[in-house]
C-alpha positions as YAML, in Angstrom:
chain: A
units: angstrom
residues:
- id: 1
  name: ALA
  ca: [5.83, -0.38, -18.82]
- id: 2
  name: VAL
  ca: [7.49, -2.26, -16.00]
- id: 3
  name: ALA
  ca: [5.39, -4.85, -14.18]
- id: 4
  name: PRO
  ca: [5.11, -4.07, -10.48]
- id: 5
  name: ASN
  ca: [6.57, -6.34, -7.83]
- id: 6
  name: TYR
  ca: [4.32, -7.25, -4.91]
- id: 7
  name: ALA
  ca: [5.29, -8.67, -1.52]
- id: 8
  name: ARG
  ca: [2.98, -9.46, 1.37]
- id: 9
  name: CYS
  ca: [3.75, -9.99, 5.03]
- id: 10
  name: ASP
  ca: [2.94, -13.58, 5.98]
- id: 11
  name: ALA
  ca: [1.29, -12.69, 9.28]
- id: 12
  name: ASP
  ca: [-2.37, -11.80, 9.77]
- id: 13
  name: LEU
  ca: [-3.61, -8.63, 11.38]
- id: 14
  name: ALA
  ca: [-6.74, -8.93, 13.54]
- id: 15
  name: SER
  ca: [-9.04, -7.01, 11.19]
- id: 16
  name: THR
  ca: [-9.68, -6.10, 7.58]
- id: 17
  name: ASP
  ca: [-9.66, -2.48, 8.81]
- id: 18
  name: HIS
  ca: [-5.95, -1.72, 8.85]
- id: 19
  name: TYR
  ca: [-3.21, 0.36, 7.29]
- id: 20
  name: ALA
  ca: [0.19, -0.24, 5.72]
- id: 21
  name: GLU
  ca: [2.84, 2.48, 5.64]
- id: 22
  name: VAL
  ca: [6.34, 2.76, 4.22]
- id: 23
  name: PRO
  ca: [8.95, 5.54, 4.07]
- id: 24
  name: ILE
  ca: [10.52, 6.03, 0.64]
- id: 25
  name: ALA
  ca: [14.23, 5.94, 1.42]
- id: 26
  name: THR
  ca: [15.29, 6.69, -2.16]
- id: 27
  name: ALA
  ca: [12.88, 7.64, -4.96]
- id: 28
  name: ALA
  ca: [15.48, 7.40, -7.77]
- id: 29
  name: GLY
  ca: [12.89, 7.84, -10.53]
- id: 30
  name: GLY
  ca: [11.02, 4.69, -9.55]
- id: 31
  name: TYR
  ca: [7.85, 4.08, -7.58]
- id: 32
  name: GLY
  ca: [6.83, 2.50, -4.32]
- id: 33
  name: GLY
  ca: [3.80, 1.98, -2.14]
- id: 34
  name: THR
  ca: [1.79, -0.31, 0.07]
- id: 35
  name: ILE
  ca: [-0.80, -3.11, -0.08]
- id: 36
  name: VAL
  ca: [-3.84, -3.65, 2.18]
- id: 37
  name: ARG
  ca: [-6.52, -6.36, 2.41]
- id: 38
  name: LYS
  ca: [-4.35, -9.14, 1.01]
- id: 39
  name: ASP
  ca: [-5.16, -12.70, 2.07]
- id: 40
  name: SER
  ca: [-2.83, -15.69, 2.49]
- id: 41
  name: SER
  ca: [-3.42, -17.09, -1.01]
- id: 42
  name: ALA
  ca: [-1.29, -16.64, -4.10]
- id: 43
  name: THR
  ca: [-4.24, -14.97, -5.86]
- id: 44
  name: LEU
  ca: [-3.55, -11.32, -6.69]
- id: 45
  name: THR
  ca: [-6.51, -9.69, -4.91]
- id: 46
  name: PHE
  ca: [-5.87, -6.57, -2.77]
- id: 47
  name: TYR
  ca: [-5.80, -2.78, -2.78]
- id: 48
  name: TYR
  ca: [-2.58, -0.92, -3.36]
- id: 49
  name: GLY
  ca: [-1.43, 2.64, -3.57]
- id: 50
  name: ILE
  ca: [1.75, 3.89, -5.19]
- id: 51
  name: GLY
  ca: [3.73, 7.06, -5.56]
- id: 52
  name: LEU
  ca: [5.12, 7.59, -9.05]
- id: 53
  name: ALA
  ca: [7.49, 10.23, -10.42]
- id: 54
  name: SER
  ca: [4.59, 12.55, -11.34]
- id: 55
  name: ASN
  ca: [1.48, 11.32, -9.48]
- id: 56
  name: TRP
  ca: [0.12, 9.12, -6.68]
- id: 57
  name: LEU
  ca: [-2.73, 6.70, -7.26]
- id: 58
  name: THR
  ca: [-4.85, 3.93, -5.70]
- id: 59
  name: ARG
  ca: [-5.74, 0.65, -7.41]
- id: 60
  name: ARG
  ca: [-7.89, -2.38, -6.81]
- id: 61
  name: VAL
  ca: [-6.54, -5.76, -7.97]
- id: 62
  name: VAL
  ca: [-9.01, -8.66, -8.25]
- id: 63
  name: GLY
  ca: [-7.69, -11.94, -9.63]
- id: 64
  name: GLY
  ca: [-4.73, -10.06, -11.11]
- id: 65
  name: SER
  ca: [-6.88, -7.50, -12.99]
- id: 66
  name: GLU
  ca: [-6.10, -3.90, -11.97]
- id: 67
  name: THR
  ca: [-8.56, -0.99, -11.81]
- id: 68
  name: ASP
  ca: [-7.83, 2.60, -10.74]
- id: 69
  name: ILE
  ca: [-10.11, 3.77, -7.92]
- id: 70
  name: GLY
  ca: [-10.47, 7.26, -6.52]
- id: 71
  name: SER
  ca: [-8.60, 10.13, -8.12]
- id: 72
  name: ASN
  ca: [-4.91, 10.57, -8.78]
- id: 73
  name: THR
  ca: [-2.87, 13.30, -7.11]
- id: 74
  name: ASN
  ca: [-0.43, 15.19, -9.33]
- id: 75
  name: THR
  ca: [2.60, 15.25, -7.08]
- id: 76
  name: GLY
  ca: [5.95, 13.54, -7.40]
- id: 77
  name: LEU
  ca: [7.70, 10.94, -5.29]
- id: 78
  name: ALA
  ca: [10.67, 12.23, -3.31]
- id: 79
  name: ASP
  ca: [13.25, 10.82, -0.93]
- id: 80
  name: GLY
  ca: [11.79, 10.74, 2.58]
- id: 81
  name: ASP
  ca: [8.11, 10.69, 1.56]
- id: 82
  name: VAL
  ca: [5.96, 8.46, 3.77]
- id: 83
  name: PHE
  ca: [3.25, 6.56, 1.92]
- id: 84
  name: ARG
  ca: [0.22, 5.13, 3.76]
- id: 85
  name: LEU
  ca: [-2.80, 3.22, 2.51]
- id: 86
  name: THR
  ca: [-5.69, 2.63, 4.91]
- id: 87
  name: ALA
  ca: [-8.66, 0.28, 4.52]
- id: 88
  name: ASN
  ca: [-11.55, 1.25, 6.80]
- id: 89
  name: GLY
  ca: [-14.88, -0.34, 5.87]
- id: 90
  name: SER
  ca: [-15.60, 0.68, 2.28]
- id: 91
  name: SER
  ca: [-13.11, 3.60, 2.45]
- id: 92
  name: ILE
  ca: [-9.64, 3.19, 0.94]
- id: 93
  name: ILE
  ca: [-7.58, 6.20, 2.01]
- id: 94
  name: ARG
  ca: [-4.26, 7.22, 0.46]
- id: 95
  name: SER
  ca: [-1.97, 9.53, 2.43]
- id: 96
  name: LYS
  ca: [1.39, 11.18, 1.81]
- id: 97
  name: ASN
  ca: [3.48, 12.46, 4.72]
- id: 98
  name: GLY
  ca: [0.49, 12.34, 7.06]
- id: 99
  name: SER
  ca: [-1.88, 14.31, 4.79]
- id: 100
  name: GLU
  ca: [-4.81, 12.55, 3.18]
- id: 101
  name: GLN
  ca: [-4.68, 12.73, -0.62]
- id: 102
  name: ASN
  ca: [-7.75, 10.78, -1.64]
- id: 103
  name: THR
  ca: [-10.52, 8.59, -0.28]
- id: 104
  name: ALA
  ca: [-12.07, 6.04, -2.61]
- id: 105
  name: THR
  ca: [-15.25, 4.14, -1.77]
- id: 106
  name: ASP
  ca: [-15.05, 0.53, -2.90]
- id: 107
  name: THR
  ca: [-16.68, -2.69, -1.68]
- id: 108
  name: ASN
  ca: [-15.09, -5.20, -4.06]
- id: 109
  name: ILE
  ca: [-12.60, -6.56, -1.50]
- id: 110
  name: THR
  ca: [-14.01, -7.14, 1.97]
- id: 111
  name: THR
  ca: [-11.60, -9.80, 3.22]
- id: 112
  name: GLY
  ca: [-7.83, -9.97, 3.67]
- id: 113
  name: THR
  ca: [-5.94, -9.24, 6.88]
- id: 114
  name: ARG
  ca: [-2.43, -8.88, 5.49]
- id: 115
  name: GLY
  ca: [-0.46, -5.91, 4.25]
- id: 116
  name: GLY
  ca: [2.52, -5.58, 1.97]
- id: 117
  name: ILE
  ca: [4.56, -3.44, -0.38]
- id: 118
  name: THR
  ca: [4.87, -2.80, -4.08]
- id: 119
  name: SER
  ca: [7.79, -1.34, -5.99]
- id: 120
  name: ASP
  ca: [9.42, -1.38, -9.39]
- id: 121
  name: GLN
  ca: [12.67, -3.20, -9.92]
- id: 122
  name: PHE
  ca: [14.72, -0.21, -11.02]
- id: 123
  name: GLY
  ca: [14.21, 2.77, -8.76]
- id: 124
  name: ALA
  ca: [12.60, 3.35, -5.40]
- id: 125
  name: ARG
  ca: [14.08, 1.89, -2.23]
- id: 126
  name: LEU
  ca: [11.61, 1.32, 0.61]
- id: 127
  name: ASP
  ca: [12.68, 1.15, 4.23]
- id: 128
  name: GLY
  ca: [10.82, 0.52, 7.49]
- id: 129
  name: TRP
  ca: [7.44, -0.90, 6.38]
- id: 130
  name: THR
  ca: [4.72, -1.01, 9.06]
- id: 131
  name: ALA
  ca: [1.18, -2.40, 9.20]
- id: 132
  name: SER
  ca: [-1.33, -2.20, 12.02]
- id: 133
  name: ASP
  ca: [-5.01, -2.67, 12.78]
- id: 134
  name: LEU
  ca: [-6.93, 0.60, 13.04]
- id: 135
  name: ALA
  ca: [-8.41, -0.46, 16.39]
- id: 136
  name: ALA
  ca: [-5.00, -1.24, 17.93]
- id: 137
  name: PRO
  ca: [-2.88, 1.36, 19.73]
- id: 138
  name: ALA
  ca: [0.25, 2.47, 17.87]
- id: 139
  name: SER
  ca: [2.41, 0.51, 20.32]
- id: 140
  name: ALA
  ca: [0.74, -2.75, 19.21]
- id: 141
  name: ARG
  ca: [2.05, -2.75, 15.63]
- id: 142
  name: LEU
  ca: [2.23, -6.21, 14.15]
- id: 143
  name: ARG
  ca: [5.24, -5.98, 11.88]
- id: 144
  name: ARG
  ca: [8.05, -3.58, 11.09]
- id: 145
  name: ILE
  ca: [10.68, -4.65, 8.62]
- id: 146
  name: ALA
  ca: [13.59, -2.99, 6.90]
- id: 147
  name: LEU
  ca: [13.85, -3.76, 3.18]
- id: 148
  name: ARG
  ca: [17.25, -3.56, 1.63]
- id: 149
  name: ALA
  ca: [18.62, -4.54, -1.74]
...
């Protein structure tokens, strides 16, 4: 198995209730997704969701130890898919192309006001990552970046 690559945005949102979203520019047999509730430390503690070739899933990472939460969705990753992970209180919501796939209830991570991305090193290309507080209007998005190889 290939170890995932994680990257966080080094700017804080106003709240731990936020989302991170990224369009999958090219799936190419790889995977890609987003991170929510990351803090400013180097410690690997956050929630992330990813789209794989055959399913989409949500995970909790505490101190680098990963645990699946919620239920997986048996659907593939395709060019143009939009992946969103939302943290709202104890609800961690995974969405694909605007449709909710799964809501997991988890209270292990209650801090962290940063978002980010995750991807493998061989396949998926992500483009146009966005993160925003849930309470903020869409026009008040904190960050939007284009990620290119």
